[in-house]
Amino acid sequence: MNLKYITTRRNIKIYLLSFLIILIIFAVSYILYINSNKIPALNIPMPGQEMPQIDYKVTAKFENLPTEAMVYKFKKPQNVDFYSIAKKFGLSGKAQYDSETKTYKIKEEVDGKLKYSFTYEAETGRWEYIDEEEMYLNDNPTNIPSDEEAKRIATEFLKKEGLFSERFTYCTVVPASSGDKLTNDYKVHYKDVYFYPSINGKPIYGVSRIVISVGDNGKIIGVLKWYKDFEEYKKVKIIPAEKALERVKRRQASNNINPRAKSATINKVFLAYWEDAGTIEEQPYLQPVWVFAGEAVTEDGKYESFDAVVPAIE
């Protein structure tokens, strides 16, 4: 066989093999690039109770709703001096690190009993301070402030300590109580003041919040900073609200409607955001969601509000 012909065939095979290797490398690189920039599905908890099988009446307006939305990227904490945060509450001890939960914890004891604690999550920047004695052992508070007074005390504390953020616009108060009014042993031990955030006028659902626990005589006995910082990432196309509504009707949404509801009306639809409870590695983005809010009528004739949440990105 001609030597030149054999050499030519060998060169063609080498060229083809080289081209195939380059093509495979390109394909793998492209897939890795796409996956690295792909926005993962949201982990929105579904209700633990059975949702009622009802036909929703819809009076909400679907005109002029957005077709795209900004996605935000959570920022991993960098060189945070959590000791300076703990010192705001009078804690100055050495932190113990838990490698399993990746948290630092500072404890302070008085007479051998745990008095104060401060916990910091290294992966998310979330933290919590607790006056253990006042929160868990004070069974006889004598001067718990009113809801409005608790809001005032909590807001002033956040501003004074430089912990207040303008995006935490919505505030509500929930009493921590025991007993029952019917049995005449109802008692409020302290009040939790919840501050919920929004971004560009859109509320953030999920775990994102600041909670200030106001105890006896207006003392701050607990602070929970339960949100991650974020920055703009990119705008993306979102599914139409009408398509998201179909998921509500098929009982495929995170819906807090009473399982005993016999009818329901959806009178509002709006875009919001959802912060997941996981780490930044598990859920790296703050993502848009569709919220369908309304009112349900239960079997015994009671009117109750509800909202259903559907991811806006497929």
mmCIF file of C-alpha atoms in Angstrom:
data_model
loop_
_atom_site.group_PDB
_atom_site.id
_atom_site.type_symbol
_atom_site.label_atom_id
_atom_site.label_comp_id
_atom_site.label_asym_id
_atom_site.label_seq_id
_atom_site.Cartn_x
_atom_site.Cartn_y
_atom_site.Cartn_z
ATOM 1 C CA MET A 1 0.000 0.000 0.000
ATOM 2 C CA ASN A 2 1.207 3.498 -0.832
ATOM 3 C CA LEU A 3 3.066 5.008 2.147
ATOM 4 C CA LYS A 4 1.785 8.483 1.337
ATOM 5 C CA TYR A 5 -1.821 7.202 1.377
ATOM 6 C CA ILE A 6 -1.316 5.533 4.786
ATOM 7 C CA THR A 7 0.219 8.698 6.216
ATOM 8 C CA THR A 8 -2.664 10.820 4.889
ATOM 9 C CA ARG A 9 -5.274 8.520 6.431
ATOM 10 C CA ARG A 10 -3.419 8.579 9.742
ATOM 11 C CA ASN A 11 -3.324 12.385 9.703
ATOM 12 C CA ILE A 12 -7.053 12.560 8.936
ATOM 13 C CA LYS A 13 -7.779 10.276 11.891
ATOM 14 C CA ILE A 14 -5.605 12.415 14.134
ATOM 15 C CA TYR A 15 -7.378 15.585 12.938
ATOM 16 C CA LEU A 16 -10.796 14.023 13.451
ATOM 17 C CA LEU A 17 -9.848 12.749 16.895
ATOM 18 C CA SER A 18 -8.448 16.159 17.844
ATOM 19 C CA PHE A 19 -11.600 17.856 16.578
ATOM 20 C CA LEU A 20 -13.764 15.414 18.565
ATOM 21 C CA ILE A 21 -11.751 16.038 21.751
ATOM 22 C CA ILE A 22 -12.037 19.814 21.271
ATOM 23 C CA LEU A 23 -15.792 19.428 20.674
ATOM 24 C CA ILE A 24 -16.202 17.344 23.840
ATOM 25 C CA ILE A 25 -14.187 19.859 25.888
ATOM 26 C CA PHE A 26 -16.317 22.698 24.515
ATOM 27 C CA ALA A 27 -19.561 20.835 25.232
ATOM 28 C CA VAL A 28 -18.506 19.961 28.793
ATOM 29 C CA SER A 29 -17.341 23.534 29.427
ATOM 30 C CA TYR A 30 -20.629 24.893 28.095
ATOM 31 C CA ILE A 31 -22.674 22.526 30.276
ATOM 32 C CA LEU A 32 -20.612 23.454 33.338
ATOM 33 C CA TYR A 33 -21.063 27.138 32.514
ATOM 34 C CA ILE A 34 -24.820 26.773 32.100
ATOM 35 C CA ASN A 35 -25.137 24.767 35.326
ATOM 36 C CA SER A 36 -22.998 27.228 37.269
ATOM 37 C CA ASN A 37 -25.281 30.078 36.163
ATOM 38 C CA LYS A 38 -28.533 28.168 36.409
ATOM 39 C CA ILE A 39 -30.909 29.415 39.070
ATOM 40 C CA PRO A 40 -31.921 26.403 41.187
ATOM 41 C CA ALA A 41 -35.518 25.601 42.069
ATOM 42 C CA LEU A 42 -36.865 27.231 45.226
ATOM 43 C CA ASN A 43 -37.445 25.092 48.301
ATOM 44 C CA ILE A 44 -40.791 26.543 49.318
ATOM 45 C CA PRO A 45 -42.370 24.333 52.018
ATOM 46 C CA MET A 46 -45.685 22.816 51.077
ATOM 47 C CA PRO A 47 -48.440 22.846 53.716
ATOM 48 C CA GLY A 48 -48.368 19.925 56.129
ATOM 49 C CA GLN A 49 -52.143 19.736 56.124
ATOM 50 C CA GLU A 50 -54.473 18.674 53.347
ATOM 51 C CA MET A 51 -55.585 21.538 51.110
ATOM 52 C CA PRO A 52 -59.314 21.796 50.400
ATOM 53 C CA GLN A 53 -60.666 20.890 46.973
ATOM 54 C CA ILE A 54 -62.450 24.097 46.045
ATOM 55 C CA ASP A 55 -63.004 26.292 43.003
ATOM 56 C CA TYR A 56 -61.338 29.636 43.531
ATOM 57 C CA LYS A 57 -63.240 32.741 42.557
ATOM 58 C CA VAL A 58 -60.790 35.260 41.086
ATOM 59 C CA THR A 59 -61.455 38.996 41.281
ATOM 60 C CA ALA A 60 -57.794 40.071 41.191
ATOM 61 C CA LYS A 61 -56.639 42.187 38.251
ATOM 62 C CA PHE A 62 -53.998 40.616 35.997
ATOM 63 C CA GLU A 63 -53.361 43.647 33.777
ATOM 64 C CA ASN A 64 -49.959 45.360 33.699
ATOM 65 C CA LEU A 65 -48.192 42.685 35.734
ATOM 66 C CA PRO A 66 -44.420 42.345 35.201
ATOM 67 C CA THR A 67 -42.992 39.848 32.693
ATOM 68 C CA GLU A 68 -39.451 39.941 34.086
ATOM 69 C CA ALA A 69 -37.863 40.484 37.481
ATOM 70 C CA MET A 70 -34.498 41.084 39.080
ATOM 71 C CA VAL A 71 -32.815 38.110 40.746
ATOM 72 C CA TYR A 72 -30.523 38.915 43.669
ATOM 73 C CA LYS A 73 -27.424 36.996 44.711
ATOM 74 C CA PHE A 74 -26.782 36.333 48.389
ATOM 75 C CA LYS A 75 -23.438 37.556 49.667
ATOM 76 C CA LYS A 76 -21.355 35.250 51.813
ATOM 77 C CA PRO A 77 -20.100 36.998 54.978
ATOM 78 C CA GLN A 78 -16.475 38.101 54.775
ATOM 79 C CA ASN A 79 -14.351 38.760 57.875
ATOM 80 C CA VAL A 80 -17.313 39.664 60.073
ATOM 81 C CA ASP A 81 -16.300 40.718 63.590
ATOM 82 C CA PHE A 82 -19.139 38.950 65.396
ATOM 83 C CA TYR A 83 -17.427 39.621 68.731
ATOM 84 C CA SER A 84 -18.273 43.313 68.314
ATOM 85 C CA ILE A 85 -21.936 42.368 67.846
ATOM 86 C CA ALA A 86 -21.881 40.190 70.968
ATOM 87 C CA LYS A 87 -20.323 43.064 72.947
ATOM 88 C CA LYS A 88 -23.418 45.181 72.231
ATOM 89 C CA PHE A 89 -25.201 42.806 74.617
ATOM 90 C CA GLY A 90 -22.416 42.680 77.189
ATOM 91 C CA LEU A 91 -20.918 39.329 76.129
ATOM 92 C CA SER A 92 -17.126 39.228 75.955
ATOM 93 C CA GLY A 93 -16.248 35.542 76.361
ATOM 94 C CA LYS A 94 -14.470 33.302 73.855
ATOM 95 C CA ALA A 95 -16.626 31.701 71.177
ATOM 96 C CA GLN A 96 -16.863 27.939 70.728
ATOM 97 C CA TYR A 97 -16.980 26.758 67.110
ATOM 98 C CA ASP A 98 -19.224 23.905 65.974
ATOM 99 C CA SER A 99 -17.794 22.520 62.721
ATOM 100 C CA GLU A 100 -20.940 20.522 61.972
ATOM 101 C CA THR A 101 -23.321 23.498 62.028
ATOM 102 C CA LYS A 102 -20.574 26.039 61.219
ATOM 103 C CA THR A 103 -21.666 28.284 64.056
ATOM 104 C CA TYR A 104 -19.857 30.217 66.767
ATOM 105 C CA LYS A 105 -21.436 30.400 70.212
ATOM 106 C CA ILE A 106 -20.589 32.607 73.175
ATOM 107 C CA LYS A 107 -22.069 31.673 76.549
ATOM 108 C CA GLU A 108 -21.998 33.568 79.819
ATOM 109 C CA GLU A 109 -22.846 31.912 83.115
ATOM 110 C CA VAL A 110 -23.760 33.392 86.488
ATOM 111 C CA ASP A 111 -23.433 31.172 89.551
ATOM 112 C CA GLY A 112 -23.012 28.138 87.310
ATOM 113 C CA LYS A 113 -26.205 28.816 85.351
ATOM 114 C CA LEU A 114 -26.444 29.929 81.752
ATOM 115 C CA LYS A 115 -27.401 33.608 81.716
ATOM 116 C CA TYR A 116 -26.738 34.898 78.200
ATOM 117 C CA SER A 117 -25.926 33.348 74.828
ATOM 118 C CA PHE A 118 -24.929 34.621 71.396
ATOM 119 C CA THR A 119 -24.868 32.431 68.269
ATOM 120 C CA TYR A 120 -23.396 33.391 64.891
ATOM 121 C CA GLU A 121 -23.765 31.422 61.612
ATOM 122 C CA ALA A 122 -20.525 31.710 59.647
ATOM 123 C CA GLU A 123 -22.101 30.642 56.333
ATOM 124 C CA THR A 124 -25.064 33.039 56.312
ATOM 125 C CA GLY A 125 -24.299 35.896 58.709
ATOM 126 C CA ARG A 126 -27.465 35.177 60.703
ATOM 127 C CA TRP A 127 -27.165 35.545 64.472
ATOM 128 C CA GLU A 128 -29.151 35.441 67.708
ATOM 129 C CA TYR A 129 -28.805 36.876 71.199
ATOM 130 C CA ILE A 130 -30.836 35.471 74.120
ATOM 131 C CA ASP A 131 -31.169 36.525 77.733
ATOM 132 C CA GLU A 132 -31.761 32.917 78.776
ATOM 133 C CA GLU A 133 -32.991 33.666 82.277
ATOM 134 C CA GLU A 134 -35.508 36.357 81.336
ATOM 135 C CA MET A 135 -36.806 34.499 78.279
ATOM 136 C CA TYR A 136 -37.191 31.029 79.755
ATOM 137 C CA LEU A 137 -37.238 31.317 83.558
ATOM 138 C CA ASN A 138 -39.167 34.489 84.361
ATOM 139 C CA ASP A 139 -42.642 33.052 84.998
ATOM 140 C CA ASN A 140 -44.013 36.103 86.764
ATOM 141 C CA PRO A 141 -43.491 39.237 84.669
ATOM 142 C CA THR A 142 -45.259 42.241 86.150
ATOM 143 C CA ASN A 143 -44.908 44.973 83.535
ATOM 144 C CA ILE A 144 -45.097 43.761 79.941
ATOM 145 C CA PRO A 145 -45.398 46.740 77.546
ATOM 146 C CA SER A 146 -48.304 47.245 75.153
ATOM 147 C CA ASP A 147 -47.905 46.320 71.490
ATOM 148 C CA GLU A 148 -47.268 49.934 70.456
ATOM 149 C CA GLU A 149 -44.798 50.441 73.282
ATOM 150 C CA ALA A 150 -43.006 47.204 72.352
ATOM 151 C CA LYS A 151 -42.706 48.419 68.728
ATOM 152 C CA ARG A 152 -41.277 51.729 69.907
ATOM 153 C CA ILE A 153 -38.745 50.072 72.223
ATOM 154 C CA ALA A 154 -37.659 47.586 69.534
ATOM 155 C CA THR A 155 -37.289 50.236 66.827
ATOM 156 C CA GLU A 156 -35.323 52.595 69.062
ATOM 157 C CA PHE A 157 -33.025 49.739 70.093
ATOM 158 C CA LEU A 158 -32.265 48.779 66.478
ATOM 159 C CA LYS A 159 -31.530 52.375 65.511
ATOM 160 C CA LYS A 160 -29.380 53.003 68.576
ATOM 161 C CA GLU A 161 -27.251 49.901 67.975
ATOM 162 C CA GLY A 162 -26.913 50.488 64.233
ATOM 163 C CA LEU A 163 -28.881 47.345 63.401
ATOM 164 C CA PHE A 164 -31.857 49.012 61.727
ATOM 165 C CA SER A 165 -32.327 48.672 57.965
ATOM 166 C CA GLU A 166 -34.734 50.828 55.962
ATOM 167 C CA ARG A 167 -35.897 47.816 53.948
ATOM 168 C CA PHE A 168 -37.518 46.301 57.053
ATOM 169 C CA THR A 169 -40.706 48.295 56.681
ATOM 170 C CA TYR A 170 -43.481 46.027 57.951
ATOM 171 C CA CYS A 171 -43.770 45.451 61.708
ATOM 172 C CA THR A 172 -46.061 43.249 63.797
ATOM 173 C CA VAL A 173 -46.182 42.083 67.421
ATOM 174 C CA VAL A 174 -46.787 38.521 68.644
ATOM 175 C CA PRO A 175 -47.094 37.780 72.392
ATOM 176 C CA ALA A 176 -45.215 34.818 73.852
ATOM 177 C CA SER A 177 -47.756 33.445 76.285
ATOM 178 C CA SER A 178 -48.889 30.478 78.345
ATOM 179 C CA GLY A 179 -52.216 29.312 79.720
ATOM 180 C CA ASP A 180 -55.679 30.119 78.392
ATOM 181 C CA LYS A 181 -58.099 32.988 78.932
ATOM 182 C CA LEU A 182 -60.925 30.491 79.350
ATOM 183 C CA THR A 183 -59.167 28.837 82.301
ATOM 184 C CA ASN A 184 -58.099 32.195 83.734
ATOM 185 C CA ASP A 185 -54.390 31.342 83.671
ATOM 186 C CA TYR A 186 -53.421 33.207 80.500
ATOM 187 C CA LYS A 187 -50.137 35.066 80.891
ATOM 188 C CA VAL A 188 -47.923 37.030 78.497
ATOM 189 C CA HIS A 189 -44.230 36.457 79.260
ATOM 190 C CA TYR A 190 -42.779 38.804 76.630
ATOM 191 C CA LYS A 191 -43.573 40.208 73.199
ATOM 192 C CA ASP A 192 -41.823 39.390 69.941
ATOM 193 C CA VAL A 193 -41.643 42.343 67.564
ATOM 194 C CA TYR A 194 -41.231 41.115 63.986
ATOM 195 C CA PHE A 195 -39.706 43.321 61.295
ATOM 196 C CA TYR A 196 -40.250 42.017 57.755
ATOM 197 C CA PRO A 197 -38.267 43.307 54.747
ATOM 198 C CA SER A 198 -39.088 44.384 51.223
ATOM 199 C CA ILE A 199 -36.978 45.145 48.168
ATOM 200 C CA ASN A 200 -38.041 47.917 45.785
ATOM 201 C CA GLY A 201 -41.512 47.836 47.299
ATOM 202 C CA LYS A 202 -41.883 44.061 46.982
ATOM 203 C CA PRO A 203 -42.193 42.033 50.216
ATOM 204 C CA ILE A 204 -39.754 39.238 50.995
ATOM 205 C CA TYR A 205 -41.439 36.044 52.138
ATOM 206 C CA GLY A 206 -39.808 33.021 53.770
ATOM 207 C CA VAL A 207 -37.433 33.255 56.721
ATOM 208 C CA SER A 208 -36.197 36.819 56.219
ATOM 209 C CA ARG A 209 -36.860 38.896 59.359
ATOM 210 C CA ILE A 210 -35.549 40.637 62.460
ATOM 211 C CA VAL A 211 -37.196 39.668 65.755
ATOM 212 C CA ILE A 212 -36.802 41.715 68.936
ATOM 213 C CA SER A 213 -38.096 40.126 72.141
ATOM 214 C CA VAL A 214 -39.262 42.768 74.636
ATOM 215 C CA GLY A 215 -39.735 41.506 78.194
ATOM 216 C CA ASP A 216 -40.616 42.743 81.654
ATOM 217 C CA ASN A 217 -40.304 46.528 82.073
ATOM 218 C CA GLY A 218 -39.391 46.887 78.382
ATOM 219 C CA LYS A 219 -36.089 45.031 78.649
ATOM 220 C CA ILE A 220 -34.616 43.610 75.444
ATOM 221 C CA ILE A 221 -34.266 39.878 76.163
ATOM 222 C CA GLY A 222 -33.730 38.527 72.637
ATOM 223 C CA VAL A 223 -32.579 39.649 69.192
ATOM 224 C CA LEU A 224 -32.767 37.497 66.067
ATOM 225 C CA LYS A 225 -31.120 38.688 62.848
ATOM 226 C CA TRP A 226 -32.482 36.086 60.442
ATOM 227 C CA TYR A 227 -31.669 37.218 56.917
ATOM 228 C CA LYS A 228 -28.784 37.183 54.453
ATOM 229 C CA ASP A 229 -27.336 40.192 52.657
ATOM 230 C CA PHE A 230 -27.606 40.269 48.867
ATOM 231 C CA GLU A 231 -26.769 42.226 45.704
ATOM 232 C CA GLU A 232 -28.284 42.539 42.239
ATOM 233 C CA TYR A 233 -27.534 39.600 39.936
ATOM 234 C CA LYS A 234 -29.548 39.818 36.705
ATOM 235 C CA LYS A 235 -33.031 40.278 35.301
ATOM 236 C CA VAL A 236 -34.823 37.158 34.099
ATOM 237 C CA LYS A 237 -38.064 36.298 32.352
ATOM 238 C CA ILE A 238 -40.775 35.073 34.714
ATOM 239 C CA ILE A 239 -43.800 32.888 34.115
ATOM 240 C CA PRO A 240 -47.129 34.665 33.562
ATOM 241 C CA ALA A 241 -49.264 35.104 36.668
ATOM 242 C CA GLU A 242 -52.067 33.236 34.878
ATOM 243 C CA LYS A 243 -49.848 30.157 34.577
ATOM 244 C CA ALA A 244 -48.896 30.391 38.261
ATOM 245 C CA LEU A 245 -52.587 30.647 39.159
ATOM 246 C CA GLU A 246 -53.202 27.267 37.536
ATOM 247 C CA ARG A 247 -50.755 25.741 40.003
ATOM 248 C CA VAL A 248 -52.767 27.219 42.863
ATOM 249 C CA LYS A 249 -55.937 25.686 41.450
ATOM 250 C CA ARG A 250 -54.203 22.308 41.078
ATOM 251 C CA ARG A 251 -53.071 22.499 44.733
ATOM 252 C CA GLN A 252 -49.405 22.724 43.701
ATOM 253 C CA ALA A 253 -48.656 25.959 45.564
ATOM 254 C CA SER A 254 -47.495 26.692 49.089
ATOM 255 C CA ASN A 255 -50.895 27.707 50.423
ATOM 256 C CA ASN A 256 -51.843 28.507 54.028
ATOM 257 C CA ILE A 257 -55.587 28.292 53.379
ATOM 258 C CA ASN A 258 -57.682 26.651 56.100
ATOM 259 C CA PRO A 259 -58.260 22.969 55.189
ATOM 260 C CA ARG A 260 -61.902 23.428 56.231
ATOM 261 C CA ALA A 261 -62.510 26.156 53.667
ATOM 262 C CA LYS A 262 -65.554 25.578 51.482
ATOM 263 C CA SER A 263 -65.047 28.605 49.206
ATOM 264 C CA ALA A 264 -62.335 31.158 48.518
ATOM 265 C CA THR A 265 -61.807 34.373 46.580
ATOM 266 C CA ILE A 266 -58.427 35.530 45.263
ATOM 267 C CA ASN A 267 -58.580 39.325 45.250
ATOM 268 C CA LYS A 268 -54.890 40.208 44.953
ATOM 269 C CA VAL A 269 -51.971 39.024 42.844
ATOM 270 C CA PHE A 270 -48.520 40.550 43.136
ATOM 271 C CA LEU A 271 -44.838 39.796 42.721
ATOM 272 C CA ALA A 272 -42.733 39.218 45.840
ATOM 273 C CA TYR A 273 -39.463 37.479 46.780
ATOM 274 C CA TRP A 274 -38.608 34.361 48.743
ATOM 275 C CA GLU A 275 -35.615 33.794 51.026
ATOM 276 C CA ASP A 276 -34.972 30.139 51.709
ATOM 277 C CA ALA A 277 -33.861 28.844 55.105
ATOM 278 C CA GLY A 278 -30.839 26.981 53.720
ATOM 279 C CA THR A 279 -27.232 28.012 53.279
ATOM 280 C CA ILE A 280 -25.988 30.151 50.419
ATOM 281 C CA GLU A 281 -24.577 27.043 48.742
ATOM 282 C CA GLU A 282 -27.998 25.380 48.908
ATOM 283 C CA GLN A 283 -29.920 28.442 47.739
ATOM 284 C CA PRO A 284 -27.609 31.132 46.314
ATOM 285 C CA TYR A 285 -30.290 33.499 45.009
ATOM 286 C CA LEU A 286 -33.152 35.627 46.284
ATOM 287 C CA GLN A 287 -35.834 34.760 43.746
ATOM 288 C CA PRO A 288 -39.177 36.246 42.677
ATOM 289 C CA VAL A 289 -42.462 34.517 43.478
ATOM 290 C CA TRP A 290 -46.089 35.121 42.600
ATOM 291 C CA VAL A 291 -48.377 35.658 45.586
ATOM 292 C CA PHE A 292 -52.130 35.119 45.375
ATOM 293 C CA ALA A 293 -53.920 36.587 48.377
ATOM 294 C CA GLY A 294 -57.555 36.420 49.288
ATOM 295 C CA GLU A 295 -60.265 35.399 51.707
ATOM 296 C CA ALA A 296 -61.734 31.974 52.435
ATOM 297 C CA VAL A 297 -65.012 30.970 54.076
ATOM 298 C CA THR A 298 -64.821 27.926 56.350
ATOM 299 C CA GLU A 299 -67.469 25.268 56.967
ATOM 300 C CA ASP A 300 -68.651 27.109 60.093
ATOM 301 C CA GLY A 301 -69.008 30.421 58.241
ATOM 302 C CA LYS A 302 -65.807 32.124 59.391
ATOM 303 C CA TYR A 303 -63.895 34.438 57.050
ATOM 304 C CA GLU A 304 -60.128 33.951 57.012
ATOM 305 C CA SER A 305 -57.378 35.498 54.889
ATOM 306 C CA PHE A 306 -54.887 33.295 53.036
ATOM 307 C CA ASP A 307 -52.071 33.547 50.534
ATOM 308 C CA ALA A 308 -50.593 31.077 48.086
ATOM 309 C CA VAL A 309 -46.991 31.324 46.851
ATOM 310 C CA VAL A 310 -45.691 30.041 43.502
ATOM 311 C CA PRO A 311 -42.099 30.343 42.176
ATOM 312 C CA ALA A 312 -41.994 32.843 39.305
ATOM 313 C CA ILE A 313 -39.018 31.150 37.612
ATOM 314 C CA GLU A 314 -39.419 27.741 35.996
#
